[in-house]
CSV table of C-alpha atoms in Angstrom, one decimal:
chain,number,residue,atom,x,y,z
A,20,MET,CA,-88.0,223.0,111.5
A,21,PRO,CA,-88.1,224.4,115.1
A,22,ARG,CA,-88.1,228.1,115.3
A,23,GLU,CA,-88.0,230.6,118.1
A,24,THR,CA,-88.5,234.3,118.1
A,25,ARG,CA,-87.3,236.8,120.6
A,26,LYS,CA,-86.5,240.4,120.7
A,27,ILE,CA,-83.0,241.7,120.1
A,28,PRO,CA,-81.6,242.7,123.5
A,29,SER,CA,-81.3,246.4,123.8
A,30,LYS,CA,-77.8,247.8,123.6
A,31,GLU,CA,-76.2,251.0,124.5
A,32,SER,CA,-77.7,253.6,122.3
A,33,GLN,CA,-77.1,257.2,121.3
A,34,ILE,CA,-79.1,260.0,119.6
A,35,ARG,CA,-77.9,260.9,116.1
A,36,ARG,CA,-79.1,263.6,113.8
A,37,THR,CA,-80.7,262.3,110.7
A,38,GLY,CA,-78.1,264.2,108.5
A,39,ASP,CA,-75.3,262.4,110.3
A,40,LEU,CA,-76.7,258.8,109.9
A,41,GLN,CA,-74.6,256.3,108.1
A,42,VAL,CA,-75.5,253.1,106.2
A,43,GLY,CA,-75.3,250.3,108.6
A,44,ASP,CA,-76.4,252.3,111.7
A,45,VAL,CA,-78.9,250.1,113.6
A,46,VAL,CA,-82.1,251.7,115.0
A,47,ALA,CA,-82.3,251.3,118.7
A,48,ASP,CA,-86.0,252.1,119.1
A,49,HIS,CA,-89.0,252.3,116.7
A,50,VAL,CA,-89.0,255.5,114.6
A,51,MET,CA,-92.5,257.1,114.3
A,52,ASP,CA,-93.7,260.1,112.3
A,53,LYS,CA,-95.7,263.0,113.8
A,54,SER,CA,-98.9,261.0,113.3
A,55,ASP,CA,-97.5,258.2,115.3
A,56,ARG,CA,-97.1,255.9,112.3
A,57,LEU,CA,-94.3,253.4,112.4
A,58,LEU,CA,-91.5,254.3,109.9
A,59,VAL,CA,-88.6,252.1,110.9
A,60,ARG,CA,-88.7,249.2,113.4
A,61,ARG,CA,-86.2,248.7,116.2
A,62,GLY,CA,-83.3,246.5,115.1
A,63,VAL,CA,-83.2,247.5,111.4
A,64,ALA,CA,-79.8,248.5,110.0
A,65,LEU,CA,-80.3,251.6,107.8
A,66,ASP,CA,-79.6,251.7,104.1
A,67,GLU,CA,-79.4,254.8,101.9
A,68,VAL,CA,-83.0,254.7,100.8
A,69,THR,CA,-84.3,254.6,104.4
A,70,ILE,CA,-82.0,257.4,105.5
A,71,SER,CA,-83.2,259.5,102.6
A,72,ALA,CA,-86.9,258.7,103.5
A,73,LEU,CA,-86.4,259.7,107.1
A,74,GLU,CA,-84.9,263.1,106.0
A,75,LYS,CA,-87.9,263.6,103.6
A,76,ARG,CA,-90.3,262.9,106.4
A,77,GLY,CA,-88.8,265.6,108.5
A,78,ILE,CA,-87.3,263.3,111.1
A,79,GLU,CA,-84.5,265.3,112.8
A,80,GLU,CA,-82.9,262.7,115.0
A,81,ILE,CA,-83.3,259.0,116.0
A,82,LEU,CA,-81.9,256.6,118.6
A,83,ILE,CA,-79.3,254.2,117.2
A,84,GLN,CA,-77.3,251.4,118.7
A,85,ALA,CA,-73.9,252.9,119.5
A,86,GLU,CA,-71.7,250.0,118.5
A,87,ALA,CA,-73.4,248.9,115.4
A,88,SER,CA,-72.3,251.5,112.8
A,89,LYS,CA,-70.5,251.0,109.6
A,90,ILE,CA,-71.1,247.3,109.1
A,91,ALA,CA,-71.1,246.3,105.5
A,92,THR,CA,-73.8,244.1,103.9
A,93,GLY,CA,-73.0,240.5,104.1
A,94,THR,CA,-70.8,240.9,107.1
A,95,ILE,CA,-71.0,238.1,109.7
A,96,VAL,CA,-71.2,239.4,113.2
A,97,VAL,CA,-70.3,237.0,116.0
A,98,ASP,CA,-71.1,238.3,119.5
A,99,GLU,CA,-69.4,237.4,122.7
A,100,SER,CA,-71.7,234.4,123.2
A,101,GLY,CA,-70.6,233.0,119.9
A,102,ASN,CA,-74.0,233.8,118.2
A,103,ALA,CA,-73.6,234.6,114.6
A,104,THR,CA,-75.7,237.2,112.7
A,105,ILE,CA,-75.3,238.6,109.2
A,106,LEU,CA,-76.3,241.8,107.5
A,107,GLY,CA,-78.5,240.9,104.5
A,108,ALA,CA,-79.4,242.8,101.4
A,109,GLY,CA,-80.3,246.4,102.2
A,110,GLY,CA,-78.2,246.4,105.4
A,111,GLN,CA,-80.9,244.6,107.5
A,112,THR,CA,-79.7,242.2,110.1
A,113,LEU,CA,-80.7,238.5,109.7
A,114,ALA,CA,-82.7,239.3,112.8
A,115,GLY,CA,-84.9,241.3,110.4
A,116,ALA,CA,-87.2,244.2,110.4
A,117,ARG,CA,-89.5,242.8,113.0
A,118,GLY,CA,-86.7,242.4,115.5
A,119,VAL,CA,-86.9,238.6,115.6
A,120,VAL,CA,-84.2,236.0,115.4
A,121,ASN,CA,-84.3,232.9,113.4
A,122,VAL,CA,-82.5,230.5,115.7
A,123,THR,CA,-82.1,227.7,113.1
A,124,ALA,CA,-80.4,230.1,110.7
A,125,ARG,CA,-78.2,231.5,113.6
A,126,VAL,CA,-77.1,228.0,114.6
A,127,GLU,CA,-76.3,227.0,111.0
A,128,LEU,CA,-74.4,230.2,110.4
A,129,LYS,CA,-72.5,229.9,113.6
A,130,HIS,CA,-71.4,226.4,112.5
A,131,GLU,CA,-70.4,227.7,109.0
A,132,VAL,CA,-68.4,230.5,110.5
A,133,GLU,CA,-66.5,228.2,112.9
A,134,ARG,CA,-65.9,225.7,110.1
A,135,LEU,CA,-64.5,228.4,107.8
A,136,GLN,CA,-62.4,230.0,110.6
A,137,LEU,CA,-60.8,226.6,111.5
A,138,GLY,CA,-60.3,225.7,107.8
A,139,PHE,CA,-58.5,228.9,107.1
A,140,SER,CA,-56.5,229.0,110.3
A,141,ARG,CA,-53.4,227.5,108.6
A,142,VAL,CA,-53.4,229.8,105.6
A,143,ARG,CA,-53.8,233.2,107.2
A,144,ASP,CA,-50.4,234.3,105.8
A,145,ASP,CA,-51.6,233.6,102.2
A,146,PRO,CA,-53.1,236.7,100.6
A,147,LEU,CA,-54.7,234.6,97.8
A,148,MET,CA,-56.5,232.4,100.2
A,149,MET,CA,-57.5,235.2,102.5
A,150,LYS,CA,-59.0,237.1,99.6
A,151,LEU,CA,-61.5,234.2,99.2
A,152,LEU,CA,-62.6,234.1,102.9
A,153,PRO,CA,-64.9,237.2,103.0
A,154,VAL,CA,-66.4,236.2,99.6
A,155,LEU,CA,-67.1,232.7,101.0
A,156,GLN,CA,-68.5,234.1,104.2
A,157,GLU,CA,-70.9,236.4,102.3
A,158,TYR,CA,-72.0,233.7,100.0
A,159,LEU,CA,-72.6,231.1,102.7
A,160,ALA,CA,-74.4,233.7,104.8
A,161,ARG,CA,-76.7,234.5,101.9
A,162,LYS,CA,-77.3,230.8,101.3
A,163,VAL,CA,-78.2,230.2,104.9
A,164,SER,CA,-80.5,233.3,104.8
A,165,GLN,CA,-82.2,232.0,101.6
A,166,ARG,CA,-82.6,228.5,103.1
A,167,TYR,CA,-84.2,229.5,106.3
A,168,GLY,CA,-85.7,233.0,105.6
A,169,ASP,CA,-84.5,236.1,107.2
A,170,ALA,CA,-87.7,237.2,108.8
A,171,ARG,CA,-88.0,240.3,106.8
B,101,MET,CA,-41.9,205.2,111.2
B,102,GLN,CA,-40.5,205.7,107.7
B,103,ILE,CA,-41.8,203.7,104.8
B,104,SER,CA,-40.1,204.0,101.4
B,105,ALA,CA,-42.1,204.8,98.3
B,106,VAL,CA,-41.5,201.3,97.0
B,107,GLN,CA,-43.7,200.0,99.8
B,108,ILE,CA,-46.8,201.4,98.2
B,109,ASP,CA,-46.9,197.9,96.6
B,110,GLU,CA,-46.7,196.3,100.0
B,111,ILE,CA,-49.6,198.4,101.3
B,112,LEU,CA,-51.7,197.4,98.3
B,113,ALA,CA,-50.7,193.8,98.8
B,114,ARG,CA,-51.6,194.0,102.5
B,115,ALA,CA,-55.1,195.1,101.5
B,116,GLU,CA,-56.0,191.5,100.7
B,117,LYS,CA,-59.7,192.2,101.0
B,118,LEU,CA,-59.4,195.1,98.6
B,119,PRO,CA,-61.0,193.8,95.5
B,120,SER,CA,-59.6,193.4,92.4
B,121,LEU,CA,-62.7,194.8,90.6
B,122,PRO,CA,-65.6,192.4,90.0
B,123,GLY,CA,-65.3,190.7,86.6
B,124,VAL,CA,-68.0,192.7,84.9
B,125,VAL,CA,-66.7,196.0,86.2
B,126,ARG,CA,-63.2,195.1,85.0
B,127,GLU,CA,-64.5,194.3,81.6
B,128,LEU,CA,-66.4,197.6,81.6
B,129,MET,CA,-63.3,199.5,82.5
B,130,HIS,CA,-61.5,197.8,79.6
B,131,ALA,CA,-64.3,198.7,77.2
B,132,LEU,CA,-64.4,202.3,78.5
B,133,SER,CA,-60.6,202.8,78.3
B,134,ARG,CA,-60.6,202.3,74.5
B,135,GLU,CA,-60.0,205.3,72.4
B,136,HIS,CA,-63.4,205.0,70.9
B,137,PRO,CA,-65.6,202.9,73.2
B,138,ASN,CA,-68.5,201.0,71.6
B,139,THR,CA,-71.9,202.0,73.0
B,140,GLN,CA,-73.4,198.6,72.3
B,141,GLU,CA,-70.6,196.8,74.1
B,142,VAL,CA,-70.7,199.1,77.1
B,143,ALA,CA,-74.5,198.7,77.3
B,144,HIS,CA,-74.3,195.0,77.0
B,145,LEU,CA,-71.8,194.8,79.9
B,146,LEU,CA,-73.7,197.2,82.0
B,147,ALA,CA,-76.9,195.2,81.5
B,148,VAL,CA,-75.1,192.1,83.0
B,149,ASP,CA,-75.2,193.8,86.4
B,150,GLN,CA,-78.8,194.7,87.2
B,151,SER,CA,-78.1,197.2,90.0
B,152,LEU,CA,-75.6,199.2,87.8
B,153,ALA,CA,-78.1,199.1,84.9
B,154,ALA,CA,-80.8,200.3,87.1
B,155,ARG,CA,-78.7,203.2,88.4
B,156,ALA,CA,-77.8,204.2,84.9
B,157,LEU,CA,-81.4,204.2,83.9
B,158,LYS,CA,-82.4,206.2,87.0
B,159,LEU,CA,-79.7,208.8,86.4
B,160,ALA,CA,-80.5,209.1,82.7
B,161,ASN,CA,-84.2,209.8,83.6
B,162,SER,CA,-83.3,212.2,86.5
B,163,ALA,CA,-83.7,216.0,86.3
B,164,TYR,CA,-79.9,216.3,86.1
B,165,TYR,CA,-80.1,215.1,82.5
B,166,SER,CA,-83.6,216.5,81.9
B,167,GLN,CA,-84.7,214.3,79.0
B,168,ARG,CA,-88.1,215.1,77.4
B,169,SER,CA,-88.9,211.4,76.8
B,170,ARG,CA,-88.4,208.5,79.1
B,171,ILE,CA,-85.2,206.6,78.7
B,172,ALA,CA,-86.2,202.9,78.7
B,173,THR,CA,-83.2,200.9,77.6
B,174,VAL,CA,-79.7,200.6,78.9
B,175,GLN,CA,-78.3,201.5,75.4
B,176,GLN,CA,-80.3,204.7,75.4
B,177,ALA,CA,-79.1,205.4,78.9
B,178,VAL,CA,-75.4,205.0,77.8
B,179,ALA,CA,-76.1,207.4,74.9
B,180,VAL,CA,-77.7,210.0,77.1
B,181,LEU,CA,-75.2,209.8,80.0
B,182,GLY,CA,-72.0,209.4,78.0
B,183,PHE,CA,-69.0,207.2,78.7
B,184,SER,CA,-67.6,209.3,81.5
B,185,ALA,CA,-70.8,209.4,83.5
B,186,ILE,CA,-71.1,205.6,83.1
B,187,ARG,CA,-67.5,205.2,84.4
B,188,ALA,CA,-68.4,207.5,87.3
B,189,ILE,CA,-71.6,205.4,88.2
B,190,VAL,CA,-69.8,202.1,87.9
B,191,LEU,CA,-66.7,203.2,89.9
B,192,GLY,CA,-68.7,205.1,92.5
B,193,ALA,CA,-71.0,202.3,93.2
B,194,THR,CA,-68.3,199.7,93.2
B,195,ILE,CA,-65.9,201.6,95.4
B,196,TYR,CA,-68.7,202.4,97.8
B,197,GLU,CA,-69.6,198.8,98.1
B,198,VAL,CA,-66.0,197.7,98.5
B,199,PHE,CA,-65.2,200.1,101.3
B,200,ASN,CA,-68.5,199.6,103.1
B,201,ASN,CA,-68.0,195.9,103.2
B,202,SER,CA,-69.3,194.8,106.6
B,203,GLU,CA,-66.3,192.4,106.9
B,204,LEU,CA,-63.9,195.3,107.0
B,205,GLU,CA,-63.1,197.1,110.2
B,206,LYS,CA,-64.7,200.4,110.7
B,207,GLY,CA,-62.3,203.2,109.7
B,208,TYR,CA,-61.8,206.7,111.0
B,209,PHE,CA,-63.8,208.3,108.2
B,210,ASP,CA,-67.5,209.1,108.1
B,211,ALA,CA,-68.4,207.3,104.8
B,212,THR,CA,-71.2,209.7,103.9
B,213,GLU,CA,-69.0,212.8,104.5
B,214,PHE,CA,-66.2,211.2,102.4
B,215,TRP,CA,-68.6,210.6,99.5
B,216,ARG,CA,-70.2,214.0,99.7
B,217,HIS,CA,-66.7,215.4,99.4
B,218,SER,CA,-65.8,213.1,96.5
B,219,ILE,CA,-68.9,213.9,94.5
B,220,GLY,CA,-68.5,217.6,95.3
B,221,ALA,CA,-64.9,217.5,94.1
B,222,ALA,CA,-66.0,215.7,90.9
B,223,ALA,CA,-68.6,218.3,90.1
B,224,ALA,CA,-66.4,221.2,90.9
B,225,ALA,CA,-63.5,219.8,88.9
B,226,GLU,CA,-65.8,219.3,85.9
B,227,ASN,CA,-67.2,222.8,86.3
B,228,LEU,CA,-63.6,224.2,86.3
B,229,ALA,CA,-62.7,222.1,83.3
B,230,ARG,CA,-65.6,223.4,81.3
B,231,MET,CA,-64.8,226.9,82.4
B,232,ALA,CA,-61.2,226.4,81.2
B,233,ASP,CA,-62.5,224.9,78.0
B,234,LEU,CA,-60.5,221.7,78.4
B,235,PRO,CA,-61.3,219.0,75.8
B,236,ASN,CA,-61.7,216.3,78.5
B,237,HIS,CA,-63.9,218.0,81.0
B,238,GLU,CA,-65.8,214.7,81.7
B,239,ASP,CA,-62.6,213.1,82.8
B,240,ALA,CA,-62.3,215.8,85.4
B,241,PHE,CA,-65.5,214.5,87.0
B,242,THR,CA,-64.1,210.9,87.2
B,243,ALA,CA,-60.7,212.1,88.5
B,244,GLY,CA,-62.4,214.3,91.1
B,245,LEU,CA,-64.6,211.4,92.2
B,246,LEU,CA,-61.6,209.1,92.7
B,247,HIS,CA,-59.0,211.5,94.0
B,248,GLY,CA,-59.4,210.3,97.6
B,249,VAL,CA,-59.4,206.6,97.0
B,250,GLY,CA,-55.9,206.3,98.5
B,251,LEU,CA,-57.3,207.6,101.8
B,252,LEU,CA,-59.9,204.8,101.9
B,253,ILE,CA,-57.1,202.3,101.5
B,254,LEU,CA,-55.1,203.8,104.4
B,255,ASP,CA,-58.3,204.1,106.5
B,256,GLN,CA,-59.4,200.5,106.2
B,257,PHE,CA,-56.1,198.6,105.7
B,258,MET,CA,-53.5,200.6,107.6
B,259,GLN,CA,-55.4,201.7,110.6
B,260,PRO,CA,-52.4,202.2,112.9
B,261,VAL,CA,-50.9,204.4,110.3
B,262,MET,CA,-54.1,206.3,109.9
B,263,LYS,CA,-54.4,206.8,113.7
B,264,ALA,CA,-50.8,208.2,113.7
B,265,LEU,CA,-51.7,210.5,110.8
B,266,GLN,CA,-54.8,211.8,112.5
B,267,GLU,CA,-52.7,212.6,115.6
B,268,MET,CA,-50.1,214.4,113.5
B,269,VAL,CA,-52.8,216.5,111.9
B,270,GLU,CA,-54.2,217.5,115.3
B,271,THR,CA,-51.0,218.0,117.2
B,272,GLU,CA,-48.6,219.3,114.5
B,273,ASN,CA,-51.2,221.4,112.6
B,274,LEU,CA,-50.6,219.6,109.3
B,275,THR,CA,-52.8,218.6,106.4
B,276,LEU,CA,-53.3,214.9,105.9
B,277,ALA,CA,-51.1,214.9,102.8
B,278,GLU,CA,-48.3,216.7,104.7
B,279,ALA,CA,-48.5,214.2,107.5
B,280,GLU,CA,-48.4,211.3,105.0
B,281,GLU,CA,-45.3,212.7,103.3
B,282,GLU,CA,-43.6,213.0,106.7
B,283,LEU,CA,-44.6,209.6,108.0
B,284,LEU,CA,-44.7,207.5,104.9
B,285,GLY,CA,-42.6,209.3,102.3
B,286,PHE,CA,-45.6,209.5,99.9
B,287,ASP,CA,-49.1,210.7,100.1
B,288,HIS,CA,-52.5,209.1,99.5
B,289,ALA,CA,-52.7,210.6,96.0
B,290,HIS,CA,-49.8,208.3,94.9
B,291,LEU,CA,-51.3,205.3,96.7
B,292,GLY,CA,-54.7,205.9,95.1
B,293,ALA,CA,-53.1,206.4,91.6
B,294,ARG,CA,-51.4,203.0,91.9
B,295,LEU,CA,-54.7,201.3,92.7
B,296,LEU,CA,-56.4,203.1,89.7
B,297,GLU,CA,-53.6,201.8,87.4
B,298,GLN,CA,-54.4,198.3,88.6
B,299,TRP,CA,-58.0,199.1,87.8
B,300,PHE,CA,-57.3,200.0,84.2
B,301,LEU,CA,-58.2,203.7,84.5
B,302,PRO,CA,-56.9,205.9,81.7
B,303,ALA,CA,-53.4,207.4,82.3
B,304,ARG,CA,-54.8,210.9,82.2
B,305,ILE,CA,-57.2,210.2,85.1
B,306,VAL,CA,-54.5,208.4,87.0
B,307,GLY,CA,-52.1,211.3,86.5
B,308,ALA,CA,-54.7,213.8,87.7
B,309,VAL,CA,-55.2,211.8,90.9
B,310,ARG,CA,-51.5,211.3,91.5
B,311,PHE,CA,-50.6,215.0,91.3
B,312,HIS,CA,-53.7,216.6,92.7
B,313,HIS,CA,-51.7,217.8,95.8
B,314,TYR,CA,-48.5,218.7,94.1
B,315,VAL,CA,-49.7,220.1,90.8
B,316,ASP,CA,-46.4,221.6,89.8
B,317,MET,CA,-44.8,218.1,89.7
B,318,ALA,CA,-47.4,216.9,87.1
B,319,GLU,CA,-46.2,216.4,83.5
B,320,SER,CA,-47.6,218.9,81.1
B,321,ASP,CA,-50.1,216.3,79.8
B,322,HIS,CA,-51.6,215.8,83.2
B,323,LEU,CA,-51.3,219.4,84.5
B,324,PRO,CA,-54.7,220.8,83.5
B,325,LEU,CA,-56.8,217.9,84.8
B,326,ALA,CA,-54.7,217.7,88.0
B,327,ALA,CA,-55.3,221.4,88.4
B,328,CYS,CA,-59.1,221.0,88.1
B,329,VAL,CA,-59.1,218.3,90.8
B,330,HIS,CA,-56.8,220.4,93.1
B,331,VAL,CA,-58.8,223.5,92.9
B,332,GLY,CA,-62.1,221.6,92.8
B,333,GLN,CA,-61.5,219.6,95.9
B,334,ILE,CA,-60.4,222.7,97.9
B,335,MET,CA,-63.4,224.7,96.8
B,336,THR,CA,-65.6,221.8,97.8
B,337,ARG,CA,-64.1,221.8,101.2
B,338,MET,CA,-64.5,225.6,101.6
B,339,LEU,CA,-68.2,225.3,100.5
B,340,GLY,CA,-68.8,222.7,103.2
B,341,HIS,CA,-69.7,219.7,101.0
B,342,GLY,CA,-68.4,216.7,103.0
B,343,ASN,CA,-65.1,216.2,104.6
B,344,PRO,CA,-62.2,214.0,103.7
B,345,GLY,CA,-61.1,213.7,107.3
B,346,GLU,CA,-59.2,216.8,108.1
B,347,PRO,CA,-60.3,220.2,109.4
B,348,TYR,CA,-57.8,222.5,107.6
B,349,PHE,CA,-58.0,223.7,104.0
B,350,PRO,CA,-54.8,223.2,102.0
B,351,ARG,CA,-53.3,226.1,100.1
B,352,LEU,CA,-54.4,226.7,96.6
B,353,HIS,CA,-51.4,226.0,94.4
B,354,ARG,CA,-50.4,228.9,92.1
B,355,ALA,CA,-49.4,226.5,89.4
B,356,ALA,CA,-53.0,225.1,89.4
B,357,LEU,CA,-54.6,228.5,89.1
B,358,LYS,CA,-52.1,229.4,86.3
B,359,ALA,CA,-52.9,226.2,84.4
B,360,LEU,CA,-56.6,227.1,84.4
B,361,GLY,CA,-56.0,230.8,83.7
B,362,LEU,CA,-57.5,231.8,87.1
B,363,ASN,CA,-56.8,234.3,89.9
B,364,ALA,CA,-58.5,234.9,93.2
B,365,ASP,CA,-61.0,237.4,91.6
B,366,HIS,CA,-62.0,234.8,89.0
B,367,LEU,CA,-62.4,232.1,91.7
B,368,SER,CA,-64.6,234.5,93.8
B,369,GLY,CA,-66.8,234.9,90.8
B,370,LEU,CA,-67.1,231.1,90.3
B,371,ILE,CA,-68.1,230.2,93.8
B,372,GLU,CA,-71.9,230.3,93.3
B,373,GLY,CA,-71.7,228.3,90.0
B,374,ILE,CA,-69.4,225.6,91.5
B,375,ASP,CA,-71.7,225.3,94.6
B,376,GLN,CA,-74.7,224.9,92.2
B,377,ALA,CA,-72.9,222.2,90.2
B,378,ILE,CA,-72.0,220.3,93.4
B,379,GLY,CA,-75.6,220.5,94.6
B,380,ASP,CA,-76.9,219.1,91.2
B,381,ALA,CA,-74.4,216.3,91.3
B,382,ARG,CA,-75.9,214.7,94.4
B,383,VAL,CA,-77.7,212.3,92.0
B,384,PHE,CA,-74.3,210.6,91.7
B,385,LEU,CA,-74.1,209.7,95.4
B,386,PRO,CA,-73.8,205.9,95.6
B,387,VAL,CA,-77.0,204.1,96.8
B,388,GLY,CA,-76.8,203.8,100.6
B,389,ALA,CA,-74.9,207.1,101.1
B,390,LYS,CA,-77.1,209.6,102.9
B,391,ARG,CA,-78.0,212.7,100.8
């Protein structure tokens, strides 16, 4: 299966105090401790455990991606180019802790997202059907992630 | 172009190359339609057709049925698989051969996608029938497998109609069944049900196929099985297992969910199990269809 790795492009970032961090905030640059040991890699979406660990390590503030906050686990994010990414278990992006992107998974997921969006396009006024859409999206995203690995 | 419902017969008559079932298959359908089919008789008839017997043995020894010891005879295979699975093997293989006949014109459908959808609907319908504790859950598999056979008839014997239907789906934002109702006055479910009647399928399976789009019109006897096929085939579409030739998902009929005691929350909880069942049922794909 052909794979390709590349760094996540840097996005507009902002400094946030550790006490103000929220689950889903994405780290814009590596977070190091005072001994210069790596604590959190660039591109990781923070979960509660990681935020708590940063506070315990005395990290006062970190650089986060400005637009990436408050994204729930399992959410499929489709950027302007049509590339699809999901947040996996623990809030990490499919791009993963190492900041790499599994292109095969992205292509598959993009296809699934488009298929679901087209399939559901006639029933957007039906609350029952629309209740199933996010559940299906999350399940299929998890399935794609399990099939191809999420590079964590 | 408006064609009255009476003309379903004309469509079936026009399908001159559409088989009456091969002799041995017809006899098998007769034997399987009895209230208490005879294992020996079914095994004997199955053994007459070597390719069907081989498929039954292969399936009985597959991981799907996970037998500890090797199944070596057709009679053992019939006992392990059960009559519904035998019916599914026989009909699946026969219909696949019939509609992939090289003498027929190539239709609009991708055969592999169609069969993946049919097998998926079969497994999903059976899963739902088990969940709803229906007494005839194996019939749900057969009804799911055959629910789209009317589409195959339209696709291969009424190609101008099929072309018009495809255009209506694309330009008028309709499902295939809605386009059929508008253009023909009936849908492929009714057409398929008529063929299955001619093929001696049990009335409960014919009824489930006939009403799998309009579940609320099913008689109470047929309602639960039709509901399984209705919900099963839509869930299969949503999960991306094959495509019956249209991009849009139909609405889930409230009457179908009610008949199965389901709501949206229940369905959400069933997604993974249904997907797993569909994946396992790939062993039923007819020989020649890509897995």
